[in-house]
PDB file of C-alpha atoms and ligand atoms in Angstrom:
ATOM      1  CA  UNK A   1     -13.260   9.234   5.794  1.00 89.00           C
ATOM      2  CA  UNK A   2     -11.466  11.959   7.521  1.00 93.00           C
ATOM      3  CA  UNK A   3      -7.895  13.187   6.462  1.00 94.00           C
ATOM      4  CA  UNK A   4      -5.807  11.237   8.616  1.00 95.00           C
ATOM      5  CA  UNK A   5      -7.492   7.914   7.571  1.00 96.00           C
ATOM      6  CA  UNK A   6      -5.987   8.420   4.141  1.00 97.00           C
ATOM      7  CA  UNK A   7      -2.396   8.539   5.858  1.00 98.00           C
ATOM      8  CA  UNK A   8      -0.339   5.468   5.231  1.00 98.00           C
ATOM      9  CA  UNK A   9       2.652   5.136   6.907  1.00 98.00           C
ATOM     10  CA  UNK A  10       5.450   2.449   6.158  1.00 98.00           C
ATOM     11  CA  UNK A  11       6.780   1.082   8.462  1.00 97.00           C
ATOM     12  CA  UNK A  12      10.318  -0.163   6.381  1.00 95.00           C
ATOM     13  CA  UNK A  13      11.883  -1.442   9.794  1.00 95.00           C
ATOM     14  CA  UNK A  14      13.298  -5.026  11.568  1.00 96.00           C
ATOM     15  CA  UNK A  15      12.974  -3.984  14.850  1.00 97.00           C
ATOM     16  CA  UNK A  16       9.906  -4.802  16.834  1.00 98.00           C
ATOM     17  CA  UNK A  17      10.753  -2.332  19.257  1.00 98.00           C
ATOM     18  CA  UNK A  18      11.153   0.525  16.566  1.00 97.00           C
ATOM     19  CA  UNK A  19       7.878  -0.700  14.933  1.00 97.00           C
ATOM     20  CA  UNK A  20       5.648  -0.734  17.903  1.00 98.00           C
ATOM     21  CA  UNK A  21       7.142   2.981  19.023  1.00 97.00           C
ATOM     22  CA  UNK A  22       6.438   3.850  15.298  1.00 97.00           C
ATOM     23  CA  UNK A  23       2.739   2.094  15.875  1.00 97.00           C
ATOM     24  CA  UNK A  24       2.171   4.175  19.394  1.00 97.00           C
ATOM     25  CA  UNK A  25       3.650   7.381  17.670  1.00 96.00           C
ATOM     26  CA  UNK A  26       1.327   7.141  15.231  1.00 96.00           C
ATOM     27  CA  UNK A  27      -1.964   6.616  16.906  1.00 93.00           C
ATOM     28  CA  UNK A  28      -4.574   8.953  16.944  1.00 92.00           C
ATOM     29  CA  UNK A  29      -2.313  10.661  13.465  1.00 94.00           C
ATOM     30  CA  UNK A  30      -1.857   8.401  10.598  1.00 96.00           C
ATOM     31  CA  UNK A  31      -4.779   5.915   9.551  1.00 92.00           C
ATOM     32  CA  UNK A  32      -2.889   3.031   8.972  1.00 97.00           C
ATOM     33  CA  UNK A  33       0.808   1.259   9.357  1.00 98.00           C
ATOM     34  CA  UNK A  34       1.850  -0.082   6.328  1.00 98.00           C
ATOM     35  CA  UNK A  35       4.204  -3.455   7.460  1.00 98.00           C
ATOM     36  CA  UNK A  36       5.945  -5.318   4.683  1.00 97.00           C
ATOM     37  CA  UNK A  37       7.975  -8.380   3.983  1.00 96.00           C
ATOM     38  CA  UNK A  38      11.208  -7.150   5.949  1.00 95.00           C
ATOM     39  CA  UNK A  39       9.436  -6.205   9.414  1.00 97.00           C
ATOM     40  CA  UNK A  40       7.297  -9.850   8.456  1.00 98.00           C
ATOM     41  CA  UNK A  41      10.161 -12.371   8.146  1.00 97.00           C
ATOM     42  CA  UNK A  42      12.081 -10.074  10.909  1.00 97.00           C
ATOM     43  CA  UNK A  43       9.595 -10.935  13.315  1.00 98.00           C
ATOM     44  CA  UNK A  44       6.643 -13.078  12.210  1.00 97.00           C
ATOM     45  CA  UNK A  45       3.038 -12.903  12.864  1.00 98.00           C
ATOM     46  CA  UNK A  46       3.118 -12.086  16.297  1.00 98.00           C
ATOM     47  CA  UNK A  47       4.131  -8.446  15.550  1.00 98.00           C
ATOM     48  CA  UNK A  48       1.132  -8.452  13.641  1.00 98.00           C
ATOM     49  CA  UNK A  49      -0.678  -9.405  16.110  1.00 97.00           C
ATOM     50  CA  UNK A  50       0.673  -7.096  18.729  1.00 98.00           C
ATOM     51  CA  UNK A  51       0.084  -4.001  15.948  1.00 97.00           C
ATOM     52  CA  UNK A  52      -3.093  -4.817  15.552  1.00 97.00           C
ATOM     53  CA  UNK A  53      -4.343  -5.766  19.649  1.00 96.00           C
ATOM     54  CA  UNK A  54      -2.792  -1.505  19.871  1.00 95.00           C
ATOM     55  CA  UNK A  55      -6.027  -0.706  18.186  1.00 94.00           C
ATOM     56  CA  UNK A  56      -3.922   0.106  14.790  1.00 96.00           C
ATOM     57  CA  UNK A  57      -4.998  -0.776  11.313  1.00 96.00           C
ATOM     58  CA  UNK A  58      -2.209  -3.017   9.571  1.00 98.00           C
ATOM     59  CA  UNK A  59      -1.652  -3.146   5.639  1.00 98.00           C
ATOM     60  CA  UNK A  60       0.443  -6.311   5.371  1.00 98.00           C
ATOM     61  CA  UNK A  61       2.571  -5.483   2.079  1.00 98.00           C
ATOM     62  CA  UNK A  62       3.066  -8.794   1.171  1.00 98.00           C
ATOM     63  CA  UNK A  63       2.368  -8.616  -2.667  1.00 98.00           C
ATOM     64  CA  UNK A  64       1.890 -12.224  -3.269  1.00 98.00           C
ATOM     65  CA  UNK A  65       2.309 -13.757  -6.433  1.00 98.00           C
ATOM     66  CA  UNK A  66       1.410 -17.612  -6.757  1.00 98.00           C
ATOM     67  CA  UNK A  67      -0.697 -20.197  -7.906  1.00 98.00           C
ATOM     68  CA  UNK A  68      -4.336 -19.612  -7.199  1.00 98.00           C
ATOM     69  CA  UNK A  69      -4.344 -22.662  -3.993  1.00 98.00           C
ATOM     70  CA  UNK A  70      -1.299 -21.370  -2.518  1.00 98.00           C
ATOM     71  CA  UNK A  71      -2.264 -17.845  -2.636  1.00 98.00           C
ATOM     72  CA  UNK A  72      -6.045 -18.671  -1.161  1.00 98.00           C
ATOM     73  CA  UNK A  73      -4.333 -20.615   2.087  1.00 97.00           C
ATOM     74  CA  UNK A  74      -2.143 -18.024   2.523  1.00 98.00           C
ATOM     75  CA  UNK A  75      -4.892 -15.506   2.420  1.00 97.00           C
ATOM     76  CA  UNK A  76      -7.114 -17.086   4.732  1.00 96.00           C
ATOM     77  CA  UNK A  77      -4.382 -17.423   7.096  1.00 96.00           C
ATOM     78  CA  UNK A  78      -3.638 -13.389   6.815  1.00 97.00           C
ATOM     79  CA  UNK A  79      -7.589 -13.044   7.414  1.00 96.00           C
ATOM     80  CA  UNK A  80      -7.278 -14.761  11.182  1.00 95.00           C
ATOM     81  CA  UNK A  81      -4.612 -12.221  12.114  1.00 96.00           C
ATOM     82  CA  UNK A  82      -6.977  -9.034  11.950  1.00 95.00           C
ATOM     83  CA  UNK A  83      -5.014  -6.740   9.334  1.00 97.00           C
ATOM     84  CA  UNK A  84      -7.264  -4.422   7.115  1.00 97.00           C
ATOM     85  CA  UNK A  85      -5.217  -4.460   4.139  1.00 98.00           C
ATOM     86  CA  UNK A  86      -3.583  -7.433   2.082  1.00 98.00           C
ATOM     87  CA  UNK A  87      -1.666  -6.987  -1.462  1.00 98.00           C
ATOM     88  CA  UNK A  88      -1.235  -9.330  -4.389  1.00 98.00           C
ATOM     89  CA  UNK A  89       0.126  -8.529  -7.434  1.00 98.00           C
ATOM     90  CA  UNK A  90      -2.690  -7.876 -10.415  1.00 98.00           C
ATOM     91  CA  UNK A  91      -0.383  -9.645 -12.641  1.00 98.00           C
ATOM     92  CA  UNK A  92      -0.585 -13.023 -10.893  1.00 98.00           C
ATOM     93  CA  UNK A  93      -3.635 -13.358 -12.660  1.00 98.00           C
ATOM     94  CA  UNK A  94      -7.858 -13.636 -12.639  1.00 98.00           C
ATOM     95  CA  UNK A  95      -8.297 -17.137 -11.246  1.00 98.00           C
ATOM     96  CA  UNK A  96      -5.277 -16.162  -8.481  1.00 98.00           C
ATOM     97  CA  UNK A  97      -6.945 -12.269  -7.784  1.00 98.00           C
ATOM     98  CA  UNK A  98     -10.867 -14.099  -7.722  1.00 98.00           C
ATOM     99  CA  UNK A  99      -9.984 -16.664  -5.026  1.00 98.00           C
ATOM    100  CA  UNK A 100      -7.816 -14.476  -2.917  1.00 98.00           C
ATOM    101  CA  UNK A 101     -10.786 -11.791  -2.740  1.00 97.00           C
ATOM    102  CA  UNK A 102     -12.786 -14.735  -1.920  1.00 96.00           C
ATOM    103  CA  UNK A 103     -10.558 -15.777   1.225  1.00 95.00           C
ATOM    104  CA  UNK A 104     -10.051 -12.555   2.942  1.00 92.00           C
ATOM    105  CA  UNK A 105     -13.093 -13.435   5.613  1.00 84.00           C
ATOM    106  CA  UNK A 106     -16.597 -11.515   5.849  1.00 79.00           C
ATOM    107  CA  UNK A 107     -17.009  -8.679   8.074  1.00 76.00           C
ATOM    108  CA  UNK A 108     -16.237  -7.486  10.820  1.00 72.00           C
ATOM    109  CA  UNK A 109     -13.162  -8.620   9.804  1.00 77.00           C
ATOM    110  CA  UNK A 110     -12.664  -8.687   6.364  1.00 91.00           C
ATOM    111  CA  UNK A 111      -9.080  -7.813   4.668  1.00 97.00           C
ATOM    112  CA  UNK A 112      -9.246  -5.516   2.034  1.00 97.00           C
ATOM    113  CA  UNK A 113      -7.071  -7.163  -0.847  1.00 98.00           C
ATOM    114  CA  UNK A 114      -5.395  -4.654  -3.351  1.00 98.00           C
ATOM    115  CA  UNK A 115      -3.851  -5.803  -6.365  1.00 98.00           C
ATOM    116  CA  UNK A 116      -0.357  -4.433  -7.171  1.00 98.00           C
ATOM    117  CA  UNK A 117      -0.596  -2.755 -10.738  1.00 98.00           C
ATOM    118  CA  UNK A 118       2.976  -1.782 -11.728  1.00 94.00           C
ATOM    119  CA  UNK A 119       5.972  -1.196  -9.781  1.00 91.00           C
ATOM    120  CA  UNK A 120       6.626   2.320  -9.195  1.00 85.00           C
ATOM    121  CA  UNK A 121      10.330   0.716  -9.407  1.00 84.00           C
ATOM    122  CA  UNK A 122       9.925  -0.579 -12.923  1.00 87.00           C
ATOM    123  CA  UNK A 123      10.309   2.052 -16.029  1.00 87.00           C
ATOM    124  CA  UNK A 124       8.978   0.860 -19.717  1.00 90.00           C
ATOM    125  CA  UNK A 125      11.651  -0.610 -20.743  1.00 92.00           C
ATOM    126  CA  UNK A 126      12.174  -2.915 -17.980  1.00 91.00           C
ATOM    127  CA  UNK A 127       8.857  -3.524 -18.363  1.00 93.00           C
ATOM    128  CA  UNK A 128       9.266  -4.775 -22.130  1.00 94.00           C
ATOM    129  CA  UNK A 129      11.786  -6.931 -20.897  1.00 95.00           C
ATOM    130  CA  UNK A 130       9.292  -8.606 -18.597  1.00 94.00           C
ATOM    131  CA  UNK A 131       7.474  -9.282 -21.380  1.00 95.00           C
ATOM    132  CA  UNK A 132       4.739  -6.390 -21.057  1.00 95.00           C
ATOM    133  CA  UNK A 133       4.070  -5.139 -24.843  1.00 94.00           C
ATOM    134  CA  UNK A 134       2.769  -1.913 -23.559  1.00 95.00           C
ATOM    135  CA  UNK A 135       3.930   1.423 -21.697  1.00 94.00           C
ATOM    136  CA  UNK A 136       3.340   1.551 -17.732  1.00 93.00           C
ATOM    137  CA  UNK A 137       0.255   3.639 -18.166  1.00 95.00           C
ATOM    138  CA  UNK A 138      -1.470   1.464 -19.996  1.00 96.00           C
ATOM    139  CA  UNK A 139      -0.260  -1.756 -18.077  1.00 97.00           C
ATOM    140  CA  UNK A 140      -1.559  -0.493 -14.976  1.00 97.00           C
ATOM    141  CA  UNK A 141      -4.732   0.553 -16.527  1.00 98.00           C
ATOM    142  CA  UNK A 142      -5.521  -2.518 -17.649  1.00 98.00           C
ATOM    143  CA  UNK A 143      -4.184  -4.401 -14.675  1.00 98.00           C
ATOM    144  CA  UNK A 144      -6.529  -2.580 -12.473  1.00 98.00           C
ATOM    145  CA  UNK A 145      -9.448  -3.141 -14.759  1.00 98.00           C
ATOM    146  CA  UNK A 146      -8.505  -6.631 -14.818  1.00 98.00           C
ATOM    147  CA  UNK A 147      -7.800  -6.654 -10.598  1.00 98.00           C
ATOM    148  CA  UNK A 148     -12.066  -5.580 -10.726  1.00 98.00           C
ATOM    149  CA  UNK A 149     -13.415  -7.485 -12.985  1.00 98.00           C
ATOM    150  CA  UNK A 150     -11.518 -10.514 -10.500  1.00 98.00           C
ATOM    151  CA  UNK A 151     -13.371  -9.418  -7.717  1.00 97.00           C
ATOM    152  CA  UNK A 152     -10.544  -6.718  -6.504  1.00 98.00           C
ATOM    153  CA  UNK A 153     -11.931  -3.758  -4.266  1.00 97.00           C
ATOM    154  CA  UNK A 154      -8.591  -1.566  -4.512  1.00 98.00           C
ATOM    155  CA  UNK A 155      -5.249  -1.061  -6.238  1.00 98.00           C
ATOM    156  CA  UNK A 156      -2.043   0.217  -5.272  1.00 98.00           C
ATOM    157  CA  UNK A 157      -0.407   2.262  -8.360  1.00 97.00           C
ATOM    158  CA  UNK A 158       2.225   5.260  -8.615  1.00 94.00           C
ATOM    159  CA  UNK A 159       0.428   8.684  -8.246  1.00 94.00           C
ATOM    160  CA  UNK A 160       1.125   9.287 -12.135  1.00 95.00           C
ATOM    161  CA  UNK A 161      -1.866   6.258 -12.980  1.00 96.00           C
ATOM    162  CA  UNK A 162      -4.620   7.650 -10.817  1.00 97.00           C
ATOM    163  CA  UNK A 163      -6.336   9.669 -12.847  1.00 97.00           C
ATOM    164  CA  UNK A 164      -6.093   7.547 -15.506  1.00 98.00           C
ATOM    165  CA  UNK A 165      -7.216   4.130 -13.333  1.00 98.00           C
ATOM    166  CA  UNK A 166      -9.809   6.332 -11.767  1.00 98.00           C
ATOM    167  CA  UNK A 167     -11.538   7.079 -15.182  1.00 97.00           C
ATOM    168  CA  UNK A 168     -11.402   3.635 -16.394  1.00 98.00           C
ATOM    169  CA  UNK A 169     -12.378   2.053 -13.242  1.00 98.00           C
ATOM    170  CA  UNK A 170     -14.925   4.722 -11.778  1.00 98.00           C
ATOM    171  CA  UNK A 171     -15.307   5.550  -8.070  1.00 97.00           C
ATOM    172  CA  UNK A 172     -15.818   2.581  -6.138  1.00 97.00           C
ATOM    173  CA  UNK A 173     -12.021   1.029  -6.554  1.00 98.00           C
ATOM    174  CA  UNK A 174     -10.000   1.528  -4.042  1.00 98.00           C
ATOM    175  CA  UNK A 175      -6.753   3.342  -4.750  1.00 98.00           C
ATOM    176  CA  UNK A 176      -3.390   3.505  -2.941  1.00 98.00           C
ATOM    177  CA  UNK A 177      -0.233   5.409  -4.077  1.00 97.00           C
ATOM    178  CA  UNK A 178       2.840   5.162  -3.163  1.00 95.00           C
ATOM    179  CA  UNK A 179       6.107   6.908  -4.203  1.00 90.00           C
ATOM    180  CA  UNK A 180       4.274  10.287  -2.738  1.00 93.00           C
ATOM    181  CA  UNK A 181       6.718  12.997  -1.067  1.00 93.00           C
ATOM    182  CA  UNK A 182       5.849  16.424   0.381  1.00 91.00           C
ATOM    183  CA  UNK A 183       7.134  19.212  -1.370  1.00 83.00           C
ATOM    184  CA  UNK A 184      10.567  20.138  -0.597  1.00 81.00           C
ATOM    185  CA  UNK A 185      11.786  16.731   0.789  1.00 85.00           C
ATOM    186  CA  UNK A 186      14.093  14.202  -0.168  1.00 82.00           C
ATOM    187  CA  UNK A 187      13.077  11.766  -2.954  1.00 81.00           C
ATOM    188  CA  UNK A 188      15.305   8.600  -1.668  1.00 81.00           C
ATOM    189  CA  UNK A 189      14.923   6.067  -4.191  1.00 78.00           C
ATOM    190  CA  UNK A 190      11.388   6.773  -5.766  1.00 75.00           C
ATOM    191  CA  UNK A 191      11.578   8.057  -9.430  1.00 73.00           C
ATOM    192  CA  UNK A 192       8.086   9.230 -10.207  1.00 73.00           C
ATOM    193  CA  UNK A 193       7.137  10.933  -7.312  1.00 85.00           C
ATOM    194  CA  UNK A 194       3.855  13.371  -6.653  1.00 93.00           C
ATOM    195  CA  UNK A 195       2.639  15.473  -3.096  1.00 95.00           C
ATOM    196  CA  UNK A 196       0.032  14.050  -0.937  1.00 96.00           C
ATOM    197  CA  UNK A 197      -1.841  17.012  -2.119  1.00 96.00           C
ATOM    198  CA  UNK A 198      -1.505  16.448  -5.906  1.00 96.00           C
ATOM    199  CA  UNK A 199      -1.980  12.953  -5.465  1.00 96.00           C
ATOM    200  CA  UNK A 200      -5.179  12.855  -3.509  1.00 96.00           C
ATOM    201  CA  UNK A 201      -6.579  15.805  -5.858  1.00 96.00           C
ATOM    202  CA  UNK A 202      -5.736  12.748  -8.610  1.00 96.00           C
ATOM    203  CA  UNK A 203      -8.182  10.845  -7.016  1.00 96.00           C
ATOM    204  CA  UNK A 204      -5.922   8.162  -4.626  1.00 97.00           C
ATOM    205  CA  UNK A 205      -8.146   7.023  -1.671  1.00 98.00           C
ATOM    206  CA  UNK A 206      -5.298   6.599   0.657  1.00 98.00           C
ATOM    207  CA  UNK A 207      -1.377   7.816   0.258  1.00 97.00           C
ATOM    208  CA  UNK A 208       1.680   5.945   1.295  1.00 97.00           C
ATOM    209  CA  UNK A 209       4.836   7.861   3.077  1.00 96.00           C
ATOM    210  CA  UNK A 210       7.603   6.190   4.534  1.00 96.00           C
ATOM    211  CA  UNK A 211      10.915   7.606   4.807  1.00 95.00           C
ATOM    212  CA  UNK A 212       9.736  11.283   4.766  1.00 95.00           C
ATOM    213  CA  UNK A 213       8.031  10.437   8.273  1.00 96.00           C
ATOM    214  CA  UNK A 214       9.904   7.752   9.438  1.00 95.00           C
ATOM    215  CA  UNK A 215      13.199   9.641   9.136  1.00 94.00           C
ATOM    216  CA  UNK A 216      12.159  12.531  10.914  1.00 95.00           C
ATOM    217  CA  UNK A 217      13.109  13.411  14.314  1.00 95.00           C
ATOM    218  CA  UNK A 218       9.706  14.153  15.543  1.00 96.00           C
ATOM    219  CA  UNK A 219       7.961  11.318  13.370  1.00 97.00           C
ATOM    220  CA  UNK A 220       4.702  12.873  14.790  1.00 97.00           C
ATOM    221  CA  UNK A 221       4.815  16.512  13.608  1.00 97.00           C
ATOM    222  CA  UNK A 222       5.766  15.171  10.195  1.00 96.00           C
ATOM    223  CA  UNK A 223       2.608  13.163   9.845  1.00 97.00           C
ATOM    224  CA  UNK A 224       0.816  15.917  10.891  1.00 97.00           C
ATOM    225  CA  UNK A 225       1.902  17.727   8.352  1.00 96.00           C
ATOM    226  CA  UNK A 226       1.861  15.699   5.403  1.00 96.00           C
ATOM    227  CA  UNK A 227      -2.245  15.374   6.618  1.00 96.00           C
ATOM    228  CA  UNK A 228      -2.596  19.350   6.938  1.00 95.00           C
ATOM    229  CA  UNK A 229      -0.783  19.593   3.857  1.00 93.00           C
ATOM    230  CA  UNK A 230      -3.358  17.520   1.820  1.00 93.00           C
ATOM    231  CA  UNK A 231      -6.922  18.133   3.982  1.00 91.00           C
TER     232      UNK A 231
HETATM  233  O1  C5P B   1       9.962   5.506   2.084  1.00 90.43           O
HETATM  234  P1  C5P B   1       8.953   5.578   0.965  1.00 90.43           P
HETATM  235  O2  C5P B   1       7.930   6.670   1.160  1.00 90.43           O
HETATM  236  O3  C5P B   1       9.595   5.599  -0.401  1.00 90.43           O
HETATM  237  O4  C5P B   1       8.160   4.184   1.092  1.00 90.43           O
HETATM  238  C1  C5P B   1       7.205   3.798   0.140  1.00 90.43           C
HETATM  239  C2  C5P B   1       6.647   2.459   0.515  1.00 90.43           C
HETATM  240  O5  C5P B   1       5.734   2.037  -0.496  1.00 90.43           O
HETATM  241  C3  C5P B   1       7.683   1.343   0.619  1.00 90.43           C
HETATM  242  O6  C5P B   1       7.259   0.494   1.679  1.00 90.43           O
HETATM  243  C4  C5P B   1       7.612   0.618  -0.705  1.00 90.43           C
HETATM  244  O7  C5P B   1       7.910  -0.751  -0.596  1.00 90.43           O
HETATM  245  C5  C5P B   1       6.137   0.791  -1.062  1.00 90.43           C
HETATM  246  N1  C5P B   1       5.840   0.711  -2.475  1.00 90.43           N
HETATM  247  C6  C5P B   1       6.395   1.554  -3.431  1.00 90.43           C
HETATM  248  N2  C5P B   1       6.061   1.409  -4.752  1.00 90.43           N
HETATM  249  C7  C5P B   1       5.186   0.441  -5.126  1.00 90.43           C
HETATM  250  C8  C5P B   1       4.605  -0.387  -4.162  1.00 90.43           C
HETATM  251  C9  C5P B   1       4.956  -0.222  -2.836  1.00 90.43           C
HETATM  252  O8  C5P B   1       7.165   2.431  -3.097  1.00 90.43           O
HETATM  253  N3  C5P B   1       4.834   0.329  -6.397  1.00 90.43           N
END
């Protein structure tokens, strides 16, 4: 994989006009275009669609959580729009993770499903009142052991769980962190942030960056970079 494949960018937006500039901005730089529920219910599948027929690879964010039936339909209807990426949360379960890894197609068009460990959003004792006995290390941890032992391929945790997911779950898991901000910029919202540098050197596979790039004048350069900064 070269550098720029392991650039994510999120694409937080409602206009398809600002998402398909983002999409032809981005082409040739950043690996993938992360789109999530608010671009989705914006402007339905056919933005997908038209993302994807520019030759870009899409990581719908949904982060489904649902019965196992309802989650395997949905899946298989995600599979017949061409996106590379799909995410459930861990927590919905092994029966709900095994059939949703199951309906993601075969190649050459296979989705890679992730399952959503822990929030980056969520501190421990949020967690606790969820109902989750232990701290957000160990939650993750085990949620990502328990995402591959349901047939998961990849994760998405915070850049503070990679090493520790990495050790427990060995090379061949997939792992995607968000919450990661080049040095020196604004941290918006995210709490427990790392650099694209520290957090690939953790061992994530891919990094995700929104508002760092996506608020940037020349979107571009910034992508650039973020990848310089961490090849
Ligand atoms: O703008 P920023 O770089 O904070 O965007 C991070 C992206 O990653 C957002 O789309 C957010 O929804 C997503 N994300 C996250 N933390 C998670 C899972 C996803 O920040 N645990």
């Amino acid at each position: 994989m070269q550098a720029r494949d392991r650039l994510i960018v999120a694409a937080d937006l409602s206009s398809r006009d600002e998402i398909l500039a983002l999409a032809d901005e981005m082409h040739g730089v950043a690996g993938v275009l992360k789109i999530g529920p608010q671009a989705f219910v914006a402007n339905g599948p056919g933005l997908i669609r038209e993302v994807v027929a520019r030759n870009v690879r899409v990581f719908l964010d949904l982060k489904l959580h649902d019965i196992p039936n309802t989650v395997a339909h949905t899946v298989a209807e995600v599979s017949k729009l061409g996106v590379a990426m799909l995410t459930v949360h861990a927590s919905g379960g092994p029966a709900m993770m095994r059939v949703a890894a199951q309906s993601g197609g075969g190649p050459p068009r296979s989705v890679l499903i992730l399952g959503v460990t822990v929030l980056t959003s969520l501190d421990d004792d949020e967690l606790r009142r969820v109902g989750f006995a232990r701290d957000s290390l160990s939650t993750a941890v085990s949620l990502a052991k328990l995402a591959q032992e349901s047939g998961l391929r990849g994760v998405v945790a915070s850049p503070l769980e990679i090493r520790a997911i990495r050790e427990a779950c060995g090379d061949a898991l997939t792992i995607i962190a968000p919450g990661v901000r080049p040095a020196g910029s604004d941290q918006g919202d995210q709490r427990r942030t790392m650099t694209p540098r520290d957090a690939i050197a953790a061992g994530a596979d891919y990094i995700v960056v929104g508002r760092p790039i996506t608020e940037k004048k020349n979107r571009r350069d910034a992508a650039v970079r973020i990848i310089e900064e961490f090849a």
